């Protein structure tokens, strides 16, 4: 069980949470104010040099006095790319336009947005409740993880998963959904790499916050993934067939 951090005065960032979130939502419909180029730069480096992205997060804190992005461009672009990828799957495996719309809506709303809200809320609660350093003085300002930053961390961690399990997976899916040991092995390896990289990026996102401790907690799920993968392989479980069957069982 994780030790609980001491309760103290709420930081100034907490009082700014609601206005910051409102401003974030308003900018979603104002694409002219979005920094599209910087978002693509972040996406590229999350797949190649993720530490560089979180080094820039420190600069953002110094200039904007908040850890979270104030620009929704990353989420908007990620949602668009996810919709395009889902439509590509539907074009290859679906049988009707109506079902394709249903699948695309389900992936965007449930697999991405709802999952992002739930996981961000869970990490936000865990970090603020158990991983914050104890404030040494009652006069010191207590810092807390912004919910919007937890949402950013999840979205950052999700993008390489998208590249692996939606883009690369699409091109090799005819092999991965086939019957036999090789498809089972390759599918499990792909999912293992994606899940492990997701949790590694989660760790980097919270490790950069100077007021958190024991952030290696976010690396623990990688051990679980590594232990479970051989078991799933030996049992013949194919995650590619399992998830594809959720929407395209009639074509597999």
Coordinates of C-alpha atoms in Angstrom, one line a residue:
X1 CA 0.0 0.0 0.0
X2 CA 1.3 3.4 -0.9
X3 CA 1.9 6.0 1.9
X4 CA -0.5 8.9 2.0
X5 CA 0.9 12.4 1.5
X6 CA 0.0 15.0 4.1
X7 CA -2.9 17.2 3.5
X8 CA -2.1 20.9 3.3
X9 CA -3.2 24.1 1.7
X10 CA -4.4 23.7 -1.9
X11 CA -2.0 25.3 -4.4
X12 CA -2.8 28.2 -6.6
X13 CA -3.0 25.9 -9.6
X14 CA -6.1 24.3 -8.1
X15 CA -7.9 27.6 -8.0
X16 CA -7.1 28.1 -11.7
X17 CA -8.2 24.6 -12.7
X18 CA -11.7 25.6 -13.9
X19 CA -10.8 28.7 -15.9
X20 CA -7.9 26.8 -17.5
X21 CA -10.2 24.0 -18.5
X22 CA -12.9 26.3 -19.9
X23 CA -10.2 28.1 -22.0
X24 CA -9.0 24.8 -23.2
X25 CA -12.5 23.7 -24.4
X26 CA -13.1 27.1 -26.1
X27 CA -9.9 26.7 -28.2
X28 CA -11.1 23.4 -29.6
X29 CA -13.5 25.3 -31.9
X30 CA -10.9 27.9 -32.8
X31 CA -8.5 26.0 -34.9
X32 CA -6.7 29.1 -36.0
X33 CA -5.3 29.4 -32.4
X34 CA -4.0 25.8 -32.4
X35 CA -0.3 25.1 -32.8
X36 CA -0.6 22.2 -35.3
X37 CA 3.1 22.1 -36.1
X38 CA 4.2 21.8 -32.5
X39 CA 1.7 19.1 -31.9
X40 CA 3.1 17.0 -34.8
X41 CA 6.6 17.7 -33.4
X42 CA 5.5 16.3 -30.1
X43 CA 3.9 13.2 -31.8
X44 CA 7.1 12.5 -33.6
X45 CA 9.3 12.8 -30.6
X46 CA 7.0 10.7 -28.4
X47 CA 7.8 7.8 -30.7
X48 CA 11.5 8.6 -30.9
X49 CA 12.7 10.7 -28.0
X50 CA 10.0 11.1 -25.4
X51 CA 12.3 12.6 -22.8
X52 CA 12.7 15.6 -25.1
X53 CA 8.9 16.2 -25.0
X54 CA 8.8 16.3 -21.2
X55 CA 11.9 18.5 -21.1
X56 CA 9.8 21.0 -23.1
X57 CA 7.0 20.5 -20.5
X58 CA 9.4 22.0 -17.9
X59 CA 9.9 25.0 -20.2
X60 CA 6.1 25.3 -20.6
X61 CA 5.7 25.4 -16.8
X62 CA 8.3 28.2 -16.6
X63 CA 6.6 30.3 -19.2
X64 CA 2.9 29.6 -18.7
X65 CA 3.0 28.7 -15.0
X66 CA 1.1 25.4 -15.6
X67 CA 2.1 21.9 -16.4
X68 CA -0.8 21.1 -18.7
X69 CA -1.0 22.1 -22.3
X70 CA -3.3 25.1 -23.0
X71 CA -3.7 24.0 -26.6
X72 CA -6.1 21.2 -27.5
X73 CA -4.4 20.7 -30.9
X74 CA -2.8 17.4 -29.9
X75 CA -6.1 15.9 -28.8
X76 CA -7.9 17.2 -32.0
X77 CA -5.2 15.8 -34.3
X78 CA -5.1 12.5 -32.4
X79 CA -8.9 12.1 -32.7
X80 CA -8.7 12.9 -36.4
X81 CA -6.0 10.4 -37.1
X82 CA -7.8 7.8 -35.0
X83 CA -11.0 8.3 -37.0
X84 CA -9.1 7.9 -40.3
X85 CA -7.4 4.7 -39.1
X86 CA -10.7 3.3 -37.9
X87 CA -12.3 4.1 -41.2
X88 CA -9.5 2.3 -43.0
X89 CA -10.2 -0.8 -40.9
X90 CA -13.9 -0.5 -41.8
X91 CA -13.1 -0.2 -45.5
X92 CA -11.1 -3.4 -45.2
X93 CA -13.2 -5.5 -42.9
X94 CA -16.7 -4.0 -42.6
X95 CA -19.8 -4.6 -44.7
X96 CA -22.0 -1.5 -44.3
X97 CA -21.6 2.3 -44.0
X98 CA -23.9 2.4 -41.0
X99 CA -21.8 -0.1 -39.1
X100 CA -18.7 1.8 -40.0
X101 CA -20.1 5.0 -38.5
X102 CA -21.0 3.0 -35.3
X103 CA -17.4 1.5 -35.1
X104 CA -15.8 4.9 -35.6
X105 CA -18.0 6.6 -33.0
X106 CA -17.3 3.8 -30.5
X107 CA -13.6 4.0 -31.0
X108 CA -13.4 7.8 -30.7
X109 CA -15.9 8.1 -27.8
X110 CA -15.2 5.0 -25.7
X111 CA -11.7 3.7 -26.6
X112 CA -10.1 7.2 -26.7
X113 CA -12.0 9.9 -25.0
X114 CA -13.9 8.0 -22.2
X115 CA -10.8 5.8 -21.5
X116 CA -8.7 9.0 -21.4
X117 CA -11.0 10.6 -18.9
X118 CA -11.1 7.5 -16.6
X119 CA -7.4 6.8 -16.7
X120 CA -6.4 10.4 -16.3
X121 CA -8.8 10.7 -13.3
X122 CA -7.3 7.5 -11.8
X123 CA -3.7 8.7 -12.2
X124 CA -4.7 12.2 -11.0
X125 CA -6.2 10.7 -7.8
X126 CA -3.3 8.4 -7.2
X127 CA -0.6 11.0 -7.6
X128 CA -2.3 13.6 -5.5
X129 CA -3.3 11.2 -2.8
X130 CA -0.2 9.0 -2.5
X131 CA 2.8 10.2 -4.5
X132 CA 3.2 13.9 -3.5
X133 CA 6.1 14.8 -1.3
X134 CA 5.2 15.9 2.1
X135 CA 5.3 19.7 2.5
X136 CA 8.0 20.4 5.1
X137 CA 6.4 23.6 6.3
X138 CA 2.9 24.8 6.9
X139 CA 3.9 28.0 5.1
X140 CA 5.1 26.2 2.0
X141 CA 2.8 26.2 -1.1
X142 CA 1.5 22.7 -1.7
X143 CA 1.6 21.7 -5.3
X144 CA -0.8 19.3 -6.9
X145 CA -1.1 17.5 -10.2
X146 CA -3.5 19.2 -12.5
X147 CA -6.2 17.0 -13.9
X148 CA -5.6 18.4 -17.4
X149 CA -2.0 17.5 -17.1
X150 CA -2.9 13.9 -16.2
X151 CA -5.1 13.9 -19.3
X152 CA -2.1 15.2 -21.4
X153 CA 0.1 12.4 -20.0
X154 CA -2.4 9.8 -21.1
X155 CA -2.8 11.3 -24.5
X156 CA 0.9 11.5 -24.9
X157 CA 1.2 7.8 -23.9
X158 CA -1.6 6.8 -26.2
X159 CA -0.2 8.2 -29.4
X160 CA 2.7 5.6 -29.8
X161 CA 0.1 2.9 -28.9
X162 CA -2.0 4.3 -31.8
X163 CA 0.9 4.0 -34.1
X164 CA 1.6 0.4 -33.1
X165 CA -1.9 -1.0 -32.7
X166 CA -3.8 1.0 -35.3
X167 CA -1.4 1.9 -38.0
X168 CA 1.3 -0.8 -38.1
X169 CA -1.3 -3.3 -36.9
X170 CA -3.5 -2.4 -39.9
X171 CA -0.8 -3.3 -42.5
X172 CA 0.1 -6.6 -40.8
X173 CA -3.5 -7.5 -39.7
X174 CA -4.0 -10.2 -42.4
X175 CA -1.1 -12.1 -40.8
X176 CA -2.0 -11.4 -37.2
X177 CA -5.6 -12.5 -37.4
X178 CA -4.7 -15.8 -39.1
X179 CA -4.7 -19.1 -37.2
X180 CA -1.5 -20.7 -35.9
X181 CA 1.3 -20.1 -33.5
X182 CA 3.2 -17.4 -35.5
X183 CA 0.2 -15.0 -35.6
X184 CA -0.4 -15.6 -31.8
X185 CA 3.3 -14.9 -31.1
X186 CA 3.6 -11.8 -33.2
X187 CA 0.3 -10.4 -32.0
X188 CA 1.2 -10.8 -28.4
X189 CA 4.7 -9.2 -28.9
X190 CA 3.1 -6.2 -30.6
X191 CA 0.6 -5.7 -27.9
X192 CA 3.3 -6.3 -25.2
X193 CA 5.5 -3.6 -26.7
X194 CA 2.6 -1.2 -27.0
X195 CA 1.4 -1.7 -23.4
X196 CA 4.9 -1.5 -22.0
X197 CA 5.7 1.7 -23.9
X198 CA 2.5 3.3 -22.8
X199 CA 3.4 2.7 -19.1
X200 CA 6.9 3.9 -19.7
X201 CA 5.6 7.2 -21.1
X202 CA 3.2 7.5 -18.2
X203 CA 6.2 7.2 -15.9
X204 CA 8.1 9.9 -17.8
X205 CA 5.1 12.2 -17.6
X206 CA 4.9 12.0 -13.8
X207 CA 8.6 11.7 -13.1
X208 CA 9.2 15.1 -14.5
X209 CA 7.1 16.7 -11.8
X210 CA 9.5 17.8 -9.0
X211 CA 6.9 17.5 -6.2
X212 CA 6.1 13.8 -6.8
X213 CA 8.1 10.9 -5.4
X214 CA 8.0 7.1 -5.9
X215 CA 7.0 7.6 -9.6
X216 CA 8.5 4.3 -10.4
X217 CA 5.1 3.0 -9.3
X218 CA 4.0 3.7 -12.9
X219 CA 6.6 1.2 -14.2
X220 CA 5.2 -1.7 -12.2
X221 CA 2.5 -2.6 -14.8
X222 CA 5.3 -3.3 -17.3
X223 CA 6.4 -6.3 -15.2
X224 CA 2.9 -7.6 -15.2
X225 CA 2.7 -7.3 -19.0
X226 CA 6.1 -9.1 -19.4
X227 CA 4.9 -12.0 -17.1
X228 CA 1.5 -12.3 -18.7
X229 CA 2.7 -12.3 -22.3
X230 CA 4.3 -15.8 -22.3
X231 CA 1.3 -17.2 -20.5
X232 CA -1.1 -15.7 -23.2
X233 CA 1.2 -17.0 -25.9
X234 CA 1.3 -20.5 -24.5
X235 CA -2.5 -20.5 -24.0
X236 CA -3.0 -19.6 -27.7
X237 CA -4.7 -16.3 -27.0
X238 CA -4.5 -13.9 -30.0
X239 CA -5.2 -10.3 -28.9
X240 CA -5.5 -9.2 -32.5
X241 CA -8.3 -11.7 -33.3
X242 CA -10.0 -10.9 -29.9
X243 CA -10.2 -7.1 -30.5
X244 CA -11.0 -7.4 -34.2
X245 CA -13.8 -9.8 -33.4
X246 CA -15.4 -7.1 -31.2
X247 CA -16.4 -5.3 -34.4
X248 CA -15.6 -7.4 -37.5
X249 CA -16.3 -11.0 -36.4
X250 CA -18.2 -11.6 -39.7
X251 CA -15.1 -11.0 -41.7
X252 CA -12.5 -13.0 -39.7

